[in-house]
N, CA, C and O atoms as CSV, one atom per row, in Angstrom:
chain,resi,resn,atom,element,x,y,z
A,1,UNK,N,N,0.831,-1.208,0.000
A,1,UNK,CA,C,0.000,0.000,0.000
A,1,UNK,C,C,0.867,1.260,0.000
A,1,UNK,O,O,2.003,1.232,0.473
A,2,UNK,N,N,0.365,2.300,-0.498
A,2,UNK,CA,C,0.874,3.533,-0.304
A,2,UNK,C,C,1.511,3.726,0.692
A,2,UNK,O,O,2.717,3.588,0.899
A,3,UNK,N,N,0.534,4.121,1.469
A,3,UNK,CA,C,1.212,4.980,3.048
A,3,UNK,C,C,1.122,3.714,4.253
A,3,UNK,O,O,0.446,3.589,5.274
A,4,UNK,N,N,2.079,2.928,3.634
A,4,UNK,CA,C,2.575,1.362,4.879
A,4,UNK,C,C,3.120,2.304,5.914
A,4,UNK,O,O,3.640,3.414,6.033
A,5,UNK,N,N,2.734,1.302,6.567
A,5,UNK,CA,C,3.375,2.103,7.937
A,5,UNK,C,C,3.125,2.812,9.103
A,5,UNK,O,O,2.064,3.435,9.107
A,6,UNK,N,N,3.801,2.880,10.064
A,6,UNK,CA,C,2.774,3.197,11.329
A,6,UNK,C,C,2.350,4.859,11.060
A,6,UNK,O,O,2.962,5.838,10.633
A,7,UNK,N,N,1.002,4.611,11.541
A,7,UNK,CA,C,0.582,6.373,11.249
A,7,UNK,C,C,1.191,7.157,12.170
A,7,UNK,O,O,1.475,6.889,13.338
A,8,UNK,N,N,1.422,8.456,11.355
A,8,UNK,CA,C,2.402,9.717,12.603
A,8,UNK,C,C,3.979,9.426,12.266
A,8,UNK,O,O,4.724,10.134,12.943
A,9,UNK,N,N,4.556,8.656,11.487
A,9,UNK,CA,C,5.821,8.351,11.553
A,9,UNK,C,C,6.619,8.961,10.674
A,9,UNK,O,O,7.848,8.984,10.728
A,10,UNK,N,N,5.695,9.631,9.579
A,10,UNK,CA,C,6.643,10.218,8.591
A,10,UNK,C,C,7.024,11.496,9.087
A,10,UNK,O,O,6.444,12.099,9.990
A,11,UNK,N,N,8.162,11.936,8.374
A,11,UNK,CA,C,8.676,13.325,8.845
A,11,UNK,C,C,7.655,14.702,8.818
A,11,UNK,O,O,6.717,14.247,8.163
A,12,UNK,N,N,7.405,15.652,9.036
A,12,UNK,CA,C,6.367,16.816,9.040
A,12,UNK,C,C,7.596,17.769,8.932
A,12,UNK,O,O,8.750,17.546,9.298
A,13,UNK,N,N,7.006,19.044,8.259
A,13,UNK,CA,C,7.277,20.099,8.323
A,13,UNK,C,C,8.814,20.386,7.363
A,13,UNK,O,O,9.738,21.146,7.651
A,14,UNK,N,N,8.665,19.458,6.133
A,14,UNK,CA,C,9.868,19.412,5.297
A,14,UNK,C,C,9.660,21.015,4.444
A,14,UNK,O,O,8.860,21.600,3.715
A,15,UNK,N,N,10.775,21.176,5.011
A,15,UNK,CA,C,10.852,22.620,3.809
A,15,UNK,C,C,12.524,22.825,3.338
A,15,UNK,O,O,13.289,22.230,4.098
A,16,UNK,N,N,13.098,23.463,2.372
A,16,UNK,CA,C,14.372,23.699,1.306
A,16,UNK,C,C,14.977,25.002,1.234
A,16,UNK,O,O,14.139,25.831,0.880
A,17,UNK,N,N,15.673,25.304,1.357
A,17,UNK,CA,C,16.103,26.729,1.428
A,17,UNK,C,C,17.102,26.942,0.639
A,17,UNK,O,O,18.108,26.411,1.108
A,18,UNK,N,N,17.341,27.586,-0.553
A,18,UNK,CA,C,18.550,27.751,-1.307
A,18,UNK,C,C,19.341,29.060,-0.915
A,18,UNK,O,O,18.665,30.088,-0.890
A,19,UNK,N,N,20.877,29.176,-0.562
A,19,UNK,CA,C,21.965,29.772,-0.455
A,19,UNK,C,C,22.663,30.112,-1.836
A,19,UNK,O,O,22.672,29.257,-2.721
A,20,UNK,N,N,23.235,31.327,-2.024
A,20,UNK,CA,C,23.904,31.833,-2.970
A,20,UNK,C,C,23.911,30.409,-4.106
A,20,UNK,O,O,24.844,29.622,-4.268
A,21,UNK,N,N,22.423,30.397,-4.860
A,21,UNK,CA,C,22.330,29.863,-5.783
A,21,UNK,C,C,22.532,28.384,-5.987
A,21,UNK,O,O,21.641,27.722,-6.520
A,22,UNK,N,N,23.978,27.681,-5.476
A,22,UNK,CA,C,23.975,26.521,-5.673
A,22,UNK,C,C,23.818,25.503,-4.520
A,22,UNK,O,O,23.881,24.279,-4.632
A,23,UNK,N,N,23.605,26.207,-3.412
A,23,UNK,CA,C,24.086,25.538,-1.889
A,23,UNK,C,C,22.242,25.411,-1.497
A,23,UNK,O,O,21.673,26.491,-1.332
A,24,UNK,N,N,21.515,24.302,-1.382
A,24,UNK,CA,C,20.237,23.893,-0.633
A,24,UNK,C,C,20.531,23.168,0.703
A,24,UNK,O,O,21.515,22.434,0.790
A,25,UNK,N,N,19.849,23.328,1.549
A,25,UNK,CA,C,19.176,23.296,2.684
A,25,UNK,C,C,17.957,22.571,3.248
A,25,UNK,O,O,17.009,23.192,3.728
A,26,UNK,N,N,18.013,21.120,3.170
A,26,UNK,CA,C,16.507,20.508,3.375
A,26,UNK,C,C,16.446,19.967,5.015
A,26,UNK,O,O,17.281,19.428,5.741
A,27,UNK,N,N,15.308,20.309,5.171
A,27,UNK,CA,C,15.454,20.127,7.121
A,27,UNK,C,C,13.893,19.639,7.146
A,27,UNK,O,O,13.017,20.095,6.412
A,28,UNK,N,N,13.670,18.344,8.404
A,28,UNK,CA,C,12.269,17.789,8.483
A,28,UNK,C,C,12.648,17.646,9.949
A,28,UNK,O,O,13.765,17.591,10.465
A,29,UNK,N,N,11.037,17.586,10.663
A,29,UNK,CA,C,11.138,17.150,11.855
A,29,UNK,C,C,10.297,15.666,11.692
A,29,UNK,O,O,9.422,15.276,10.919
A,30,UNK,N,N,11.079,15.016,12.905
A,30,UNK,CA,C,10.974,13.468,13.107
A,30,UNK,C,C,9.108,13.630,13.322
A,30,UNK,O,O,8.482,14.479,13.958
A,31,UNK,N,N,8.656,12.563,12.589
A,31,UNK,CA,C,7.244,12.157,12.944
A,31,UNK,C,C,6.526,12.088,14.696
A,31,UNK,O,O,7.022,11.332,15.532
A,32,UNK,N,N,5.942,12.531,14.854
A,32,UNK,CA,C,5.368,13.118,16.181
A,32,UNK,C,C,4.974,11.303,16.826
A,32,UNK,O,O,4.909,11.353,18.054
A,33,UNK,N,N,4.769,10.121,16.393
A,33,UNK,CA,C,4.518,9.421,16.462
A,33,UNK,C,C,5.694,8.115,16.093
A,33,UNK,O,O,5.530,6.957,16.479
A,34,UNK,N,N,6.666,8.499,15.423
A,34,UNK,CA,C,7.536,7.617,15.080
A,34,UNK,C,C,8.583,7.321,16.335
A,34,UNK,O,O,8.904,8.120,17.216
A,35,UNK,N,N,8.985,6.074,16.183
A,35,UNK,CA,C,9.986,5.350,17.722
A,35,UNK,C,C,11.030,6.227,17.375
A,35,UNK,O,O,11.140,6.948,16.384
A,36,UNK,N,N,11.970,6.020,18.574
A,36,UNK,CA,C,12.924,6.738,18.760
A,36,UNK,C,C,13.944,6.225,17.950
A,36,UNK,O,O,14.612,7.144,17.476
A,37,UNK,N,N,14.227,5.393,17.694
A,37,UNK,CA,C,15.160,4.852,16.690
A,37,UNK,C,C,14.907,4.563,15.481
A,37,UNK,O,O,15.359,3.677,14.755
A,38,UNK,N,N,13.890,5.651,15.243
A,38,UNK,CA,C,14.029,5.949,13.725
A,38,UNK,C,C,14.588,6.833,12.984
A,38,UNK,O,O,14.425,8.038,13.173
A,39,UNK,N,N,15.522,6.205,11.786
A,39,UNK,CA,C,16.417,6.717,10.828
A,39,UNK,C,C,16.090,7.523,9.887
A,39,UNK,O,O,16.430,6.870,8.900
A,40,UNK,N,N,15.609,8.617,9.451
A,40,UNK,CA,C,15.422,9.535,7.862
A,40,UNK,C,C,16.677,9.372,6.751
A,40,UNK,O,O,17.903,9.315,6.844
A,41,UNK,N,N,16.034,9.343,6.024
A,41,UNK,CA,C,17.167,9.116,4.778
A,41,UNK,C,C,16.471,10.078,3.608
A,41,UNK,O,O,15.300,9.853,3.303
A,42,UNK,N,N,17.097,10.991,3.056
A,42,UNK,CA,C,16.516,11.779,2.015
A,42,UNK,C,C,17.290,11.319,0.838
A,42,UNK,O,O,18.471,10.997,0.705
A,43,UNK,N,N,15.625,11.420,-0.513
A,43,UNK,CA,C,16.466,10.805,-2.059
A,43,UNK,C,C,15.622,12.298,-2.734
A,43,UNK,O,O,14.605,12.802,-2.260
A,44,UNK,N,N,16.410,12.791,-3.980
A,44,UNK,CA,C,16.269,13.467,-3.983
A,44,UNK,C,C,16.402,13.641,-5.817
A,44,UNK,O,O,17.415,13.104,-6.266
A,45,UNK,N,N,15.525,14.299,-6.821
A,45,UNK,CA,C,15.637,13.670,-8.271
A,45,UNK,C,C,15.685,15.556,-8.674
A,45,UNK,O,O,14.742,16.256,-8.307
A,46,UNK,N,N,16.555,16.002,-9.231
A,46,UNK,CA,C,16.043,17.123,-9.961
A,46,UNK,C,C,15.360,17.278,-11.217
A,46,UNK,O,O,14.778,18.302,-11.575
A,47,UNK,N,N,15.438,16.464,-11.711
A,47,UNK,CA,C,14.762,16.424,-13.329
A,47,UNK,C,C,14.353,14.710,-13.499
A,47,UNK,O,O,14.763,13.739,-12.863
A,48,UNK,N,N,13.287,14.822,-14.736
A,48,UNK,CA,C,12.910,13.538,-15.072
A,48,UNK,C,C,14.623,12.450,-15.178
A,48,UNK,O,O,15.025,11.430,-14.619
A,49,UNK,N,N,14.990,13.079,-15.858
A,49,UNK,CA,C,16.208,12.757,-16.771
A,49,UNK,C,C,17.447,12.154,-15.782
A,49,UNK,O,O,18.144,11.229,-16.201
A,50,UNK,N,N,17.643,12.661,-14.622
A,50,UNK,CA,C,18.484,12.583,-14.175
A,50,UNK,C,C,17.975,11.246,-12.717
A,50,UNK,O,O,16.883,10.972,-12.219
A,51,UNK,N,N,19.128,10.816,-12.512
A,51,UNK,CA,C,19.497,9.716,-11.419
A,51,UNK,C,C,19.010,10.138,-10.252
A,51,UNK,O,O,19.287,11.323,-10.065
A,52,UNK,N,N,18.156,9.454,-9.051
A,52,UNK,CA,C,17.663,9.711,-7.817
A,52,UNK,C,C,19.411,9.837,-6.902
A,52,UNK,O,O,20.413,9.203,-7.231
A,53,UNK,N,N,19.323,10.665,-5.938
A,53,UNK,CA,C,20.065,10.467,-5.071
A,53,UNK,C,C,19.913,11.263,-4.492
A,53,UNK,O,O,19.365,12.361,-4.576
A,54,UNK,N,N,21.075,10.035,-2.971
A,54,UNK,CA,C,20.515,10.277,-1.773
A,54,UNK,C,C,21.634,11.596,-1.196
A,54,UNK,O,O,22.563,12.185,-1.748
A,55,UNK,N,N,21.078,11.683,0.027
A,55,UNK,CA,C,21.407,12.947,0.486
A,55,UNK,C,C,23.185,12.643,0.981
A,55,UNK,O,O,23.455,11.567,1.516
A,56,UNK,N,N,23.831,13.255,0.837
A,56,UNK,CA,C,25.773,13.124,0.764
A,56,UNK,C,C,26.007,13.550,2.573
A,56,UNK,O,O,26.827,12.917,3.239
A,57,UNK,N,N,25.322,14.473,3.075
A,57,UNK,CA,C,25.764,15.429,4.260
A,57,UNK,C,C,24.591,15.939,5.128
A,57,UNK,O,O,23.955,16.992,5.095
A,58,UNK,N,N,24.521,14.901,5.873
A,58,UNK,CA,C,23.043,14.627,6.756
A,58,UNK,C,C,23.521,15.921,7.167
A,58,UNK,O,O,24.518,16.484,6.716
A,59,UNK,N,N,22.369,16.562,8.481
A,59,UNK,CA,C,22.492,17.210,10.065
A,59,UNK,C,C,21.617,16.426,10.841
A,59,UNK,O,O,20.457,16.052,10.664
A,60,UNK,N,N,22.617,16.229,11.934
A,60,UNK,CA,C,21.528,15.371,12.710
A,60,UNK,C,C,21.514,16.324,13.889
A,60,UNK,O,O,22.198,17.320,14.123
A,61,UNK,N,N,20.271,15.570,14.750
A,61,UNK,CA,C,20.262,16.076,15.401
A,61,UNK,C,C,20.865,16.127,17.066
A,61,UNK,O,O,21.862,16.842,17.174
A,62,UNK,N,N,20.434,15.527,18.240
A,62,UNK,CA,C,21.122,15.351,19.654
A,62,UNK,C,C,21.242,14.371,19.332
A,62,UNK,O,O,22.455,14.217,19.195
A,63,UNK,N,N,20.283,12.686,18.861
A,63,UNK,CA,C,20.347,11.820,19.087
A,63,UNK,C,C,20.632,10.972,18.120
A,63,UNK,O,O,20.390,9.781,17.924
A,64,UNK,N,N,21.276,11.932,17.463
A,64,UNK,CA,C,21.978,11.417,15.733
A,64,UNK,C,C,21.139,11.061,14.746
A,64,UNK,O,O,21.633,10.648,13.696
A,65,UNK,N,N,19.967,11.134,14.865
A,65,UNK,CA,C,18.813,11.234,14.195
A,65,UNK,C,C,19.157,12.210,12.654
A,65,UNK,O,O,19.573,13.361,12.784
A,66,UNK,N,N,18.987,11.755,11.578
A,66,UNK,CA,C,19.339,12.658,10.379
A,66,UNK,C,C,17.619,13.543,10.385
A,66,UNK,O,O,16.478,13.084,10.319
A,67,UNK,N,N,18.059,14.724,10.477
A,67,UNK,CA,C,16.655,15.896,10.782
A,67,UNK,C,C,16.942,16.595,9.396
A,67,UNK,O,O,15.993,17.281,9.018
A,68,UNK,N,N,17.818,16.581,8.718
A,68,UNK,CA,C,18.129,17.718,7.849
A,68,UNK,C,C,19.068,17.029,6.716
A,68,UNK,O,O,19.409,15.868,6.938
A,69,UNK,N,N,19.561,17.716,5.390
A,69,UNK,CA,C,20.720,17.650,4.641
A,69,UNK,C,C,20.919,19.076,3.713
A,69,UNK,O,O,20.094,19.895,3.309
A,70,UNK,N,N,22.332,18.988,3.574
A,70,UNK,CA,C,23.052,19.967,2.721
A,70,UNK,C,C,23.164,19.267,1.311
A,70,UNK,O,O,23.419,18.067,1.219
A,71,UNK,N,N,22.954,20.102,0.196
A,71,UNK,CA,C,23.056,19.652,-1.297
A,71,UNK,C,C,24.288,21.016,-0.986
A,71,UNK,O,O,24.224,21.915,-0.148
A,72,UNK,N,N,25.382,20.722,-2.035
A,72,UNK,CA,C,26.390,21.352,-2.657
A,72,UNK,C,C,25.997,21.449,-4.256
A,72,UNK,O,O,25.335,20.509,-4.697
A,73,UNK,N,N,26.418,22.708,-5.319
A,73,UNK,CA,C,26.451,22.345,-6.846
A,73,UNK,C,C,25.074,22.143,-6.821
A,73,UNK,O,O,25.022,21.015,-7.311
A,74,UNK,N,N,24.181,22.389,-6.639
A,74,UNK,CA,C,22.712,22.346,-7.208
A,74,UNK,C,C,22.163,23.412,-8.390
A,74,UNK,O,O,22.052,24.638,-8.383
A,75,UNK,N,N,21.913,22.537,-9.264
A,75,UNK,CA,C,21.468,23.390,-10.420
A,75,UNK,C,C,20.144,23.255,-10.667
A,75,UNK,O,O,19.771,22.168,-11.109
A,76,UNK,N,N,18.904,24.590,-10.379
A,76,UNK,CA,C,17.885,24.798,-11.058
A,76,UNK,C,C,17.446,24.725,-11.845
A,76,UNK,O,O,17.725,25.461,-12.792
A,77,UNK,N,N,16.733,24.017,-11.889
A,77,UNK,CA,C,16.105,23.749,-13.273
A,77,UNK,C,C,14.493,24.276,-13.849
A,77,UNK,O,O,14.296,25.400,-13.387
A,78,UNK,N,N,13.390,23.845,-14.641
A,78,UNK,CA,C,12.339,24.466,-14.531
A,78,UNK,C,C,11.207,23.414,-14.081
A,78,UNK,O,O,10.039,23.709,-13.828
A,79,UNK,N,N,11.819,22.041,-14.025
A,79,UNK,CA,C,11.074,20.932,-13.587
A,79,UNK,C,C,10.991,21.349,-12.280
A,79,UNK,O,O,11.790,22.019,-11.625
A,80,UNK,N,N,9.322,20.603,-11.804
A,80,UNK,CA,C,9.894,20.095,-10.232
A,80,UNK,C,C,10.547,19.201,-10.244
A,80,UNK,O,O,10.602,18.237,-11.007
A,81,UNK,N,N,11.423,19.639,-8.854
A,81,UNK,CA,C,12.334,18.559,-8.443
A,81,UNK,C,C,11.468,17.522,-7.227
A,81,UNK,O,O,10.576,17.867,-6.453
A,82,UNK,N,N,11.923,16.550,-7.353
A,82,UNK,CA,C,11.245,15.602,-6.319
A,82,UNK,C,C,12.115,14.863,-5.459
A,82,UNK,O,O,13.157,14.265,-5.730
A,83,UNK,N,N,11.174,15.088,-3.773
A,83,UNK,CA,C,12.229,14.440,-2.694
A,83,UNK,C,C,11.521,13.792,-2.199
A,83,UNK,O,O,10.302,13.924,-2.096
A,84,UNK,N,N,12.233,12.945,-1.796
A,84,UNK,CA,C,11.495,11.351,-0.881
A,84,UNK,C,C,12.358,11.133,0.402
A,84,UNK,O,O,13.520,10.729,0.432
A,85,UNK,N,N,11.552,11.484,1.469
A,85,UNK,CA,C,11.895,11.011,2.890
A,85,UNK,C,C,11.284,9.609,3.265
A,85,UNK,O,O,10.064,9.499,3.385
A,86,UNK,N,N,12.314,8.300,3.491
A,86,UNK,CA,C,11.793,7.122,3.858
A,86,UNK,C,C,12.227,6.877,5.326
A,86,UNK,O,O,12.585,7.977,5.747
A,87,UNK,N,N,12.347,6.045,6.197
A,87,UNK,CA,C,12.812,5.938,7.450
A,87,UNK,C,C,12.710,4.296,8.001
A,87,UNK,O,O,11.969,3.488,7.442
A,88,UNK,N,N,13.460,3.989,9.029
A,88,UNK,CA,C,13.578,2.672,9.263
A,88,UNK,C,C,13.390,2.911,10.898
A,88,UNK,O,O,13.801,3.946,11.423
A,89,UNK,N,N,12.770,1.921,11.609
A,89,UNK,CA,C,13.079,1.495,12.670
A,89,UNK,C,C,13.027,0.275,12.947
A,89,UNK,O,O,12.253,-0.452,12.324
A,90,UNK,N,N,13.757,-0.165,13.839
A,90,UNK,CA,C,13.482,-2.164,14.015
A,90,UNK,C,C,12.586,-2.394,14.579
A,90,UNK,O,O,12.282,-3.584,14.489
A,91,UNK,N,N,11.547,-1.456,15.534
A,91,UNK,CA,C,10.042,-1.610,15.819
A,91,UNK,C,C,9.166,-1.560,15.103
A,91,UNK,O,O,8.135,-2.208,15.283
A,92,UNK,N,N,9.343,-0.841,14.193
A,92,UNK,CA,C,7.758,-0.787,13.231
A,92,UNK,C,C,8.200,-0.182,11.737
A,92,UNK,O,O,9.214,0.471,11.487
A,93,UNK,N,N,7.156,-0.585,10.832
A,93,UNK,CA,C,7.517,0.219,9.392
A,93,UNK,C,C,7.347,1.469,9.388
A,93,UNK,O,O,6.277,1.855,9.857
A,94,UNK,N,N,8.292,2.483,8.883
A,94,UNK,CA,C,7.952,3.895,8.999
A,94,UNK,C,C,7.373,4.141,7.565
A,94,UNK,O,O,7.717,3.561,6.535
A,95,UNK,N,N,6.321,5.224,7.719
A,95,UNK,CA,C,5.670,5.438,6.385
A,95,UNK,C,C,6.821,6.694,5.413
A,95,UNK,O,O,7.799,7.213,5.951
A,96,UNK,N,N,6.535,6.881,4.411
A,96,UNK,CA,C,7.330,7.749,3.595
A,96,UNK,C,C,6.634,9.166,3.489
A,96,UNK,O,O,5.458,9.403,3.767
A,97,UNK,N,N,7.489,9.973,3.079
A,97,UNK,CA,C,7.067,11.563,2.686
A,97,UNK,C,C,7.963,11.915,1.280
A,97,UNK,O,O,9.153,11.874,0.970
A,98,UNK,N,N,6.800,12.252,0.673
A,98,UNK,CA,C,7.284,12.443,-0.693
A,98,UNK,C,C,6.590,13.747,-1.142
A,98,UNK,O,O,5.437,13.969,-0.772
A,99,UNK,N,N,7.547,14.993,-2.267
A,99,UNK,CA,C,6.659,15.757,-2.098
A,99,UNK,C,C,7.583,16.480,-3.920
A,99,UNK,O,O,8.777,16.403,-4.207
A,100,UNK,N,N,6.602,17.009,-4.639
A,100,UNK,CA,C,7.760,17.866,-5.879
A,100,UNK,C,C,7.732,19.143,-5.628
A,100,UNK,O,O,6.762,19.563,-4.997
A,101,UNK,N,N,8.654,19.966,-6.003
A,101,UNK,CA,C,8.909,21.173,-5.569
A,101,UNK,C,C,9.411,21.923,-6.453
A,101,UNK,O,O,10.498,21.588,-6.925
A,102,UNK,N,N,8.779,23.105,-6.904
A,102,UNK,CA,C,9.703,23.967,-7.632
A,102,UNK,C,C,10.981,24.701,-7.178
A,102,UNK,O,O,10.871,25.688,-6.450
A,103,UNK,N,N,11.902,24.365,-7.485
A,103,UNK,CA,C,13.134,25.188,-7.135
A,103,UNK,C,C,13.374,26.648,-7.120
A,103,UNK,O,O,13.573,27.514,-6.268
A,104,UNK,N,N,13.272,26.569,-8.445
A,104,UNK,CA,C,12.854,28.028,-8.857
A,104,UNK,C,C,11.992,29.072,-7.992
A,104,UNK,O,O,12.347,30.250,-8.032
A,105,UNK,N,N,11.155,28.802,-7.406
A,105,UNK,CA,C,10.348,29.408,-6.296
A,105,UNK,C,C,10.985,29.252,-4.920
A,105,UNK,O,O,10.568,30.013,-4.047
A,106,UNK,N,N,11.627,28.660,-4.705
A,106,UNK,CA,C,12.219,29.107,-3.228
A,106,UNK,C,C,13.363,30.087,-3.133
A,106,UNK,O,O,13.802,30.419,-2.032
């Protein structure tokens, strides 16, 4: 199914912030409902055309939790770009957050 996974677990409040043009900024807070030992992992596609990948330079947070990542060399494009937050814990399936975004607008 779509949204497997325990409800409340996906990340909330994902938003992107671009720096002098090539430098982005993606930061989520942990699911209000997700166990404590759950992992975020961000994938991240700028164009149809191009290869998914994952995030190079987490930020975590106190409990090493990845809350955030830095993109370096990011080039705008006029597509949305599309990001996918998935997560793991060894208690339960975490559900995903997926969302497209114009670049250009932030």
């Amino acid at each position: 199914p779509v949204f497997a996974g325990m409800k409340g677990s996906a990340i909330e409040n994902f938003s992107c912030v671009i720096y002098h043009i090539f430098l982005m900024n993606c930061t989520w807070q942990a699911g209000r409902d997700a166990p404590a030992d759950t992992q975020y992992f961000l994938y991240w596609q700028n164009s149809r055309d191009e290869e998914e990948m994952e995030c190079e330079l987490y930020i975590k947070d106190e409990n090493c939790r990845n809350m955030g990542c830095i993109f370096q060399n990011v080039s705008i494009g006029i597509e949305k770009a599309y990001f996918l937050v998935n997560g793991s814990s060894k208690d339960s399936l975490i559900q995903f957050y997926d969302e497209y975004i114009d670049l250009y607008e932030i």
